PDB file of C-alpha atoms in Angstrom:
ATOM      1  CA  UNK P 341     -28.913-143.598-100.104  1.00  0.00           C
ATOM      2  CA  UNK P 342     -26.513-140.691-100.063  1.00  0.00           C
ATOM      3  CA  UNK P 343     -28.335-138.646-102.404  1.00  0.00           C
ATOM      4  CA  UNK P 344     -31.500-137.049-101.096  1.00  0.00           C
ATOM      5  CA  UNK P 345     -35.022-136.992-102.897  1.00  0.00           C
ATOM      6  CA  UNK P 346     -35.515-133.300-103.090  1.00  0.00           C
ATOM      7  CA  UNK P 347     -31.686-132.944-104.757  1.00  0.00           C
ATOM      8  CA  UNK P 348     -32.707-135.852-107.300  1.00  0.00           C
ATOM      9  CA  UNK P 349     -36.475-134.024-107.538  1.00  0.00           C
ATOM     10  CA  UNK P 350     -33.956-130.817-108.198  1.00  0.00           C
ATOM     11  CA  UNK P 351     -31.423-132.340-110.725  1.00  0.00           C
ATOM     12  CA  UNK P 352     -34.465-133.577-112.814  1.00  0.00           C
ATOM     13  CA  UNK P 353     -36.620-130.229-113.117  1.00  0.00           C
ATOM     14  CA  UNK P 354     -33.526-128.898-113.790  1.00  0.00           C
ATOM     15  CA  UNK P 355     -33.021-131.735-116.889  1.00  0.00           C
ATOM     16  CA  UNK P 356     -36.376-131.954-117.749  1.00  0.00           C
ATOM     17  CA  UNK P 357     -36.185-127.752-118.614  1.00  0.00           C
ATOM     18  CA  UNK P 358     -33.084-128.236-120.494  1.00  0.00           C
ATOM     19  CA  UNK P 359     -34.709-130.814-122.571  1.00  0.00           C
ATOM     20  CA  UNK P 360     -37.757-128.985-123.060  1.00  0.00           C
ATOM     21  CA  UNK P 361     -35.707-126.006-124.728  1.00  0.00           C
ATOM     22  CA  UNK P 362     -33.676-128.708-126.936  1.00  0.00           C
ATOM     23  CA  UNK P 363     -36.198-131.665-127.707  1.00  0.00           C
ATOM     24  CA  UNK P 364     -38.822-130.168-130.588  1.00  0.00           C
ATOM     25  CA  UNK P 365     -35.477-129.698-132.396  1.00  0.00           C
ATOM     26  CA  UNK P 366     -33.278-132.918-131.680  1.00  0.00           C
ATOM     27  CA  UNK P 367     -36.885-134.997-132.244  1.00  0.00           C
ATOM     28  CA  UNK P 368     -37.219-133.238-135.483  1.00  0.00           C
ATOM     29  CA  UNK P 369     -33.162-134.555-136.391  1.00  0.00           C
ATOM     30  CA  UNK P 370     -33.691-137.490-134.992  1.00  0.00           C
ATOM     31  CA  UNK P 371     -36.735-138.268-137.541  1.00  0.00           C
ATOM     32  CA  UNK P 372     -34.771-137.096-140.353  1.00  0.00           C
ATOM     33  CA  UNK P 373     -32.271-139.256-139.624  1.00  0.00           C
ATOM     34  CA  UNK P 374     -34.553-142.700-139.476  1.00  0.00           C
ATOM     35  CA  UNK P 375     -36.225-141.752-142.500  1.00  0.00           C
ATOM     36  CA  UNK P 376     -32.681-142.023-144.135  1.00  0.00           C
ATOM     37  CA  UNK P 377     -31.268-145.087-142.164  1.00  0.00           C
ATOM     38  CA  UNK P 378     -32.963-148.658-141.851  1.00  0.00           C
ATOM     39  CA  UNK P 379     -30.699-149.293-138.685  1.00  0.00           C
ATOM     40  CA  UNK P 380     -32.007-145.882-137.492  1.00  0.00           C
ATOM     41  CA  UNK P 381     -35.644-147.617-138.034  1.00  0.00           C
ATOM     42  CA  UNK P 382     -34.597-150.448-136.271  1.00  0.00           C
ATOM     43  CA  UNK P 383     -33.200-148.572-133.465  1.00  0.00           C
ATOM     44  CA  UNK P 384     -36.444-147.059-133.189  1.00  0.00           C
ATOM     45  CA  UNK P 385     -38.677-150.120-133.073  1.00  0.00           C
ATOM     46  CA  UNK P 386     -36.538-151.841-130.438  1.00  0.00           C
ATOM     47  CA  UNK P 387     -36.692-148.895-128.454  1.00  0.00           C
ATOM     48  CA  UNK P 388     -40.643-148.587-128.673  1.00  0.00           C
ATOM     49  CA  UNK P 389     -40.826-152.820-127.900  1.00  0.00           C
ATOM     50  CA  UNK P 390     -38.656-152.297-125.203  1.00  0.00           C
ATOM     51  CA  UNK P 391     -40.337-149.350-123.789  1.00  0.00           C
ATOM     52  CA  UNK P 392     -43.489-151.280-124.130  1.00  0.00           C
ATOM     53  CA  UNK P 393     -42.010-154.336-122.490  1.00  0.00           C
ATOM     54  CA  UNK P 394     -41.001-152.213-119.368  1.00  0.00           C
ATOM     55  CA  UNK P 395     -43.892-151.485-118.775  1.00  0.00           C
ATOM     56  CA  UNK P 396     -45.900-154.224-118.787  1.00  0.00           C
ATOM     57  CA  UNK P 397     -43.469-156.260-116.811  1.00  0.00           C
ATOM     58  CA  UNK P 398     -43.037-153.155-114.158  1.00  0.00           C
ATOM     59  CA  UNK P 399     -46.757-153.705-113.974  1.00  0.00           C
ATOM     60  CA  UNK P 400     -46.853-157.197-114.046  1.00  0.00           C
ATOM     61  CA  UNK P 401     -44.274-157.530-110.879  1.00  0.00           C
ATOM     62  CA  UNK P 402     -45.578-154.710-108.880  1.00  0.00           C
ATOM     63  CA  UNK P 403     -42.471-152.231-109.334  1.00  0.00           C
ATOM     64  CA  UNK P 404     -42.869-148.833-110.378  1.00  0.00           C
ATOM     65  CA  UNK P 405     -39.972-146.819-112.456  1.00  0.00           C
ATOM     66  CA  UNK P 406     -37.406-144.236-110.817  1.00  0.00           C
ATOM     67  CA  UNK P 407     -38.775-140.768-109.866  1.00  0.00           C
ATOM     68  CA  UNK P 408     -36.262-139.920-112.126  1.00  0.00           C
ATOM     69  CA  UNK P 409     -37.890-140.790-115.717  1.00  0.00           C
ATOM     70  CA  UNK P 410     -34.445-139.896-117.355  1.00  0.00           C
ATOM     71  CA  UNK P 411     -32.896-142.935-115.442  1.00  0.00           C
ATOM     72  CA  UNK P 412     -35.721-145.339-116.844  1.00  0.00           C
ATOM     73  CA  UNK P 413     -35.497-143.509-120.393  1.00  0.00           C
ATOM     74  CA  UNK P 414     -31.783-144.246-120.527  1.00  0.00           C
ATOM     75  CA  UNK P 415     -31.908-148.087-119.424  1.00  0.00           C
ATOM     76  CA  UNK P 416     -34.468-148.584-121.614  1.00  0.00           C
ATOM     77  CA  UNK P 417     -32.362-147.187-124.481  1.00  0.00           C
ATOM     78  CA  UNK P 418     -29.366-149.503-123.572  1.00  0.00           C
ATOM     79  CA  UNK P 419     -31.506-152.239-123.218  1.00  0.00           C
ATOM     80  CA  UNK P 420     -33.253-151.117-126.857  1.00  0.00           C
ATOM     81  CA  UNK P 421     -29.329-151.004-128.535  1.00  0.00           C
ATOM     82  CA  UNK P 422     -28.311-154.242-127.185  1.00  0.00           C
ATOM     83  CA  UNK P 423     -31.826-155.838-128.466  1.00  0.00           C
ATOM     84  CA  UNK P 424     -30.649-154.462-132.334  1.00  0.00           C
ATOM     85  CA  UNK P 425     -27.032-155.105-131.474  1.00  0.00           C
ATOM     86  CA  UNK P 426     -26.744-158.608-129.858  1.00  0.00           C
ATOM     87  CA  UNK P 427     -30.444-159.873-130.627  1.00  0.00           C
ATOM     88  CA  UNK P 428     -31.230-159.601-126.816  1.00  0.00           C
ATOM     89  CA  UNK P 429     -32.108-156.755-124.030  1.00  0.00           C
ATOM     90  CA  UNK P 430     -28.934-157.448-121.848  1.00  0.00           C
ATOM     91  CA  UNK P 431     -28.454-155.076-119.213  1.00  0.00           C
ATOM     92  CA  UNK P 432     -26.985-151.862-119.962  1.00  0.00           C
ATOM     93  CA  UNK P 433     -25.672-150.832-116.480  1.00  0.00           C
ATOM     94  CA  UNK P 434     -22.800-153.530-116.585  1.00  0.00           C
ATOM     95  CA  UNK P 435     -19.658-154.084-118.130  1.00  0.00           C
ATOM     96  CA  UNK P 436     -19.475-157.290-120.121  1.00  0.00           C
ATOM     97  CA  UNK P 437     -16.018-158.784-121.421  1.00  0.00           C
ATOM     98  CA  UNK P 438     -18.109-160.777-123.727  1.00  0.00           C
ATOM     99  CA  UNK P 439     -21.355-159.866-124.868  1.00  0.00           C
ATOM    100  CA  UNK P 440     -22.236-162.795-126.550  1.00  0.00           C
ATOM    101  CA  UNK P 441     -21.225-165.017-124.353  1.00  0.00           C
ATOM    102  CA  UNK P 442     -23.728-163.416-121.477  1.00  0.00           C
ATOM    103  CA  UNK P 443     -26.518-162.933-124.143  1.00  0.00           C
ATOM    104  CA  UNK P 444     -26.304-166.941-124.477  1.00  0.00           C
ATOM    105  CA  UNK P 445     -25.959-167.478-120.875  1.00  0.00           C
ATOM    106  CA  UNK P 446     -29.247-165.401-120.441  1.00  0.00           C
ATOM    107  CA  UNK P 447     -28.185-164.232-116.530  1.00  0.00           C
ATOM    108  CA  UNK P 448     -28.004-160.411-117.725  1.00  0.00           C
ATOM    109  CA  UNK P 449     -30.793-160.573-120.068  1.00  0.00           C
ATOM    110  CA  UNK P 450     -33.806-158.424-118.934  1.00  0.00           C
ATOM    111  CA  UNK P 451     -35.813-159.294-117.027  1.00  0.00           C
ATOM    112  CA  UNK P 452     -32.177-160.513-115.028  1.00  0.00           C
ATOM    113  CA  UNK P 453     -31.864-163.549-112.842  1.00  0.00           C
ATOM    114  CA  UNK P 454     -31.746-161.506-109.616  1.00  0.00           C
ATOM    115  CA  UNK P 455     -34.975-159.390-110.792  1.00  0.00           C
ATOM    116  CA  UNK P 456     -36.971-162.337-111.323  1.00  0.00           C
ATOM    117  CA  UNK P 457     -35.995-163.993-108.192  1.00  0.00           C
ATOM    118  CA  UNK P 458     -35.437-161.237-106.055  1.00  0.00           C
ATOM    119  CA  UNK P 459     -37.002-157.556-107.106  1.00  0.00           C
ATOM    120  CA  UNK P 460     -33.206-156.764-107.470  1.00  0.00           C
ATOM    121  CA  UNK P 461     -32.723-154.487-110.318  1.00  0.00           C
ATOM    122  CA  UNK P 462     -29.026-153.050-110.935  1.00  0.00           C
ATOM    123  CA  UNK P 463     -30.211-150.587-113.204  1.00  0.00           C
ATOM    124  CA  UNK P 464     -33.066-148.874-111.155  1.00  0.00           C
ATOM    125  CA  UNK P 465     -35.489-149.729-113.971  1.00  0.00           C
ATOM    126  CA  UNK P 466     -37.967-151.679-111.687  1.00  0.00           C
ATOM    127  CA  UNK P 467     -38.046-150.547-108.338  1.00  0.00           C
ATOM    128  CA  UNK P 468     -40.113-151.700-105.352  1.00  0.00           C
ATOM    129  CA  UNK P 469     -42.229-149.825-102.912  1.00  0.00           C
ATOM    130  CA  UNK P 470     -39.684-149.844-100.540  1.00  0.00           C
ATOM    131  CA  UNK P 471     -36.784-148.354-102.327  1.00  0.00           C
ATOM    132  CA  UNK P 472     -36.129-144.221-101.809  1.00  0.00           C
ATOM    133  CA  UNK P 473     -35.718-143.615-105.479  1.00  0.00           C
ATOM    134  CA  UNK P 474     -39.017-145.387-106.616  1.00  0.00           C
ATOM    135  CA  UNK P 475     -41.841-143.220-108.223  1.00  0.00           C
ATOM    136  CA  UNK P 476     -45.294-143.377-108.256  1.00  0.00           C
ATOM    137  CA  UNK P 477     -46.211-144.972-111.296  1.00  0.00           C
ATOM    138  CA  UNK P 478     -45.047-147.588-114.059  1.00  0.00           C
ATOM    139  CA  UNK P 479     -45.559-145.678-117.325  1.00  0.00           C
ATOM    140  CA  UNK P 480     -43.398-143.614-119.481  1.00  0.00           C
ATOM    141  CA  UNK P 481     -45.236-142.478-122.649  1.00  0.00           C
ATOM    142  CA  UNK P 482     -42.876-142.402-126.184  1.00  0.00           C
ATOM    143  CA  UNK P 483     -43.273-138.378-126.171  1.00  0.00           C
ATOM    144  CA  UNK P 484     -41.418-138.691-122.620  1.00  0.00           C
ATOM    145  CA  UNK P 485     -38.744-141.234-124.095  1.00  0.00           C
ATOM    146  CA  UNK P 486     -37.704-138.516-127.142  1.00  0.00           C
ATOM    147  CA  UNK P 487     -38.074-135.550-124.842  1.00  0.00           C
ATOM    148  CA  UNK P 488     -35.477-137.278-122.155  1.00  0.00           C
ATOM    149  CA  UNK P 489     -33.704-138.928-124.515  1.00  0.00           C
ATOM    150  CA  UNK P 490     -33.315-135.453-126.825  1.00  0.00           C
ATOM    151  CA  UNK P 491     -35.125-136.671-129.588  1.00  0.00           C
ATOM    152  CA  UNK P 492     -33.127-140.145-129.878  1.00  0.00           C
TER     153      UNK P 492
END
């Protein structure tokens, strides 16, 4: 990999005190906002089930997530708007022509065909011992999620 793991170590710090500064306030918007909206509720459960279902399966197939916890935060959100919008977690880190079509196909849902014959993920969700970017552990608490997410 091109990118070296003190410059991604570097780039998050530097994220992860940005977010720190901005997250007690977007959080506190954030809340407003799905108190007002049922799809904002909605939004918010699938991203809790799906944050929930990372985890387990990360555990379950011996992967941890990125160092990076803002890479896992994001997938997890894509994978939590497609479960609202399309009624499935289809991967979020590829271009679809037709959504549908792929969520009834089942290929691109997650857990994808390649991950659950391989250990390939596309997304860097689940990674395996041997892969540079791969962190130590397979948890990412809801707290974490709004703080990398800025209060999403």
């Amino acid at each position: 990999h091109a990118v070296s793991r003190q410059t991604l170590s570097g780039a998050a710090v530097r994220l992860d005190r940005r977010h720190r500064r901005t997250g007690a306030r977007h959080l506190q918007a954030a809340r407003a906002a799905a108190a007002e909206s049922p799809d904002e509720e909605k939004k918010a459960a699938a991203l809790e089930t799906m944050r929930k279902f990372s985890q387990q399966y990360a555990k379950g197939s011996g992967t941890t997530f990125c160092m990076d916890k803002s890479v896992t935060a994001v997938v997890i959100q894509g994978l939590a708007e497609h479960k609202v919008e399309l009624g499935a977690p289809l991967c979020p880190c590829r271009h679809y022509d037709d959504k549908e079509m792929e969520v009834k196909q089942g290929f691109w849902c997650c857990p994808c065909v390649p991950m659950r014959e391989r250990k390939e993920c596309h997304c860097m969700l689940f990674l395996t011992e041997d892969n540079d970017f791969a962190g130590a552990d397979n948890e990412i608490t809801t707290d974490e999620m709004n703080e990398l997410l800025g209060g999403i």
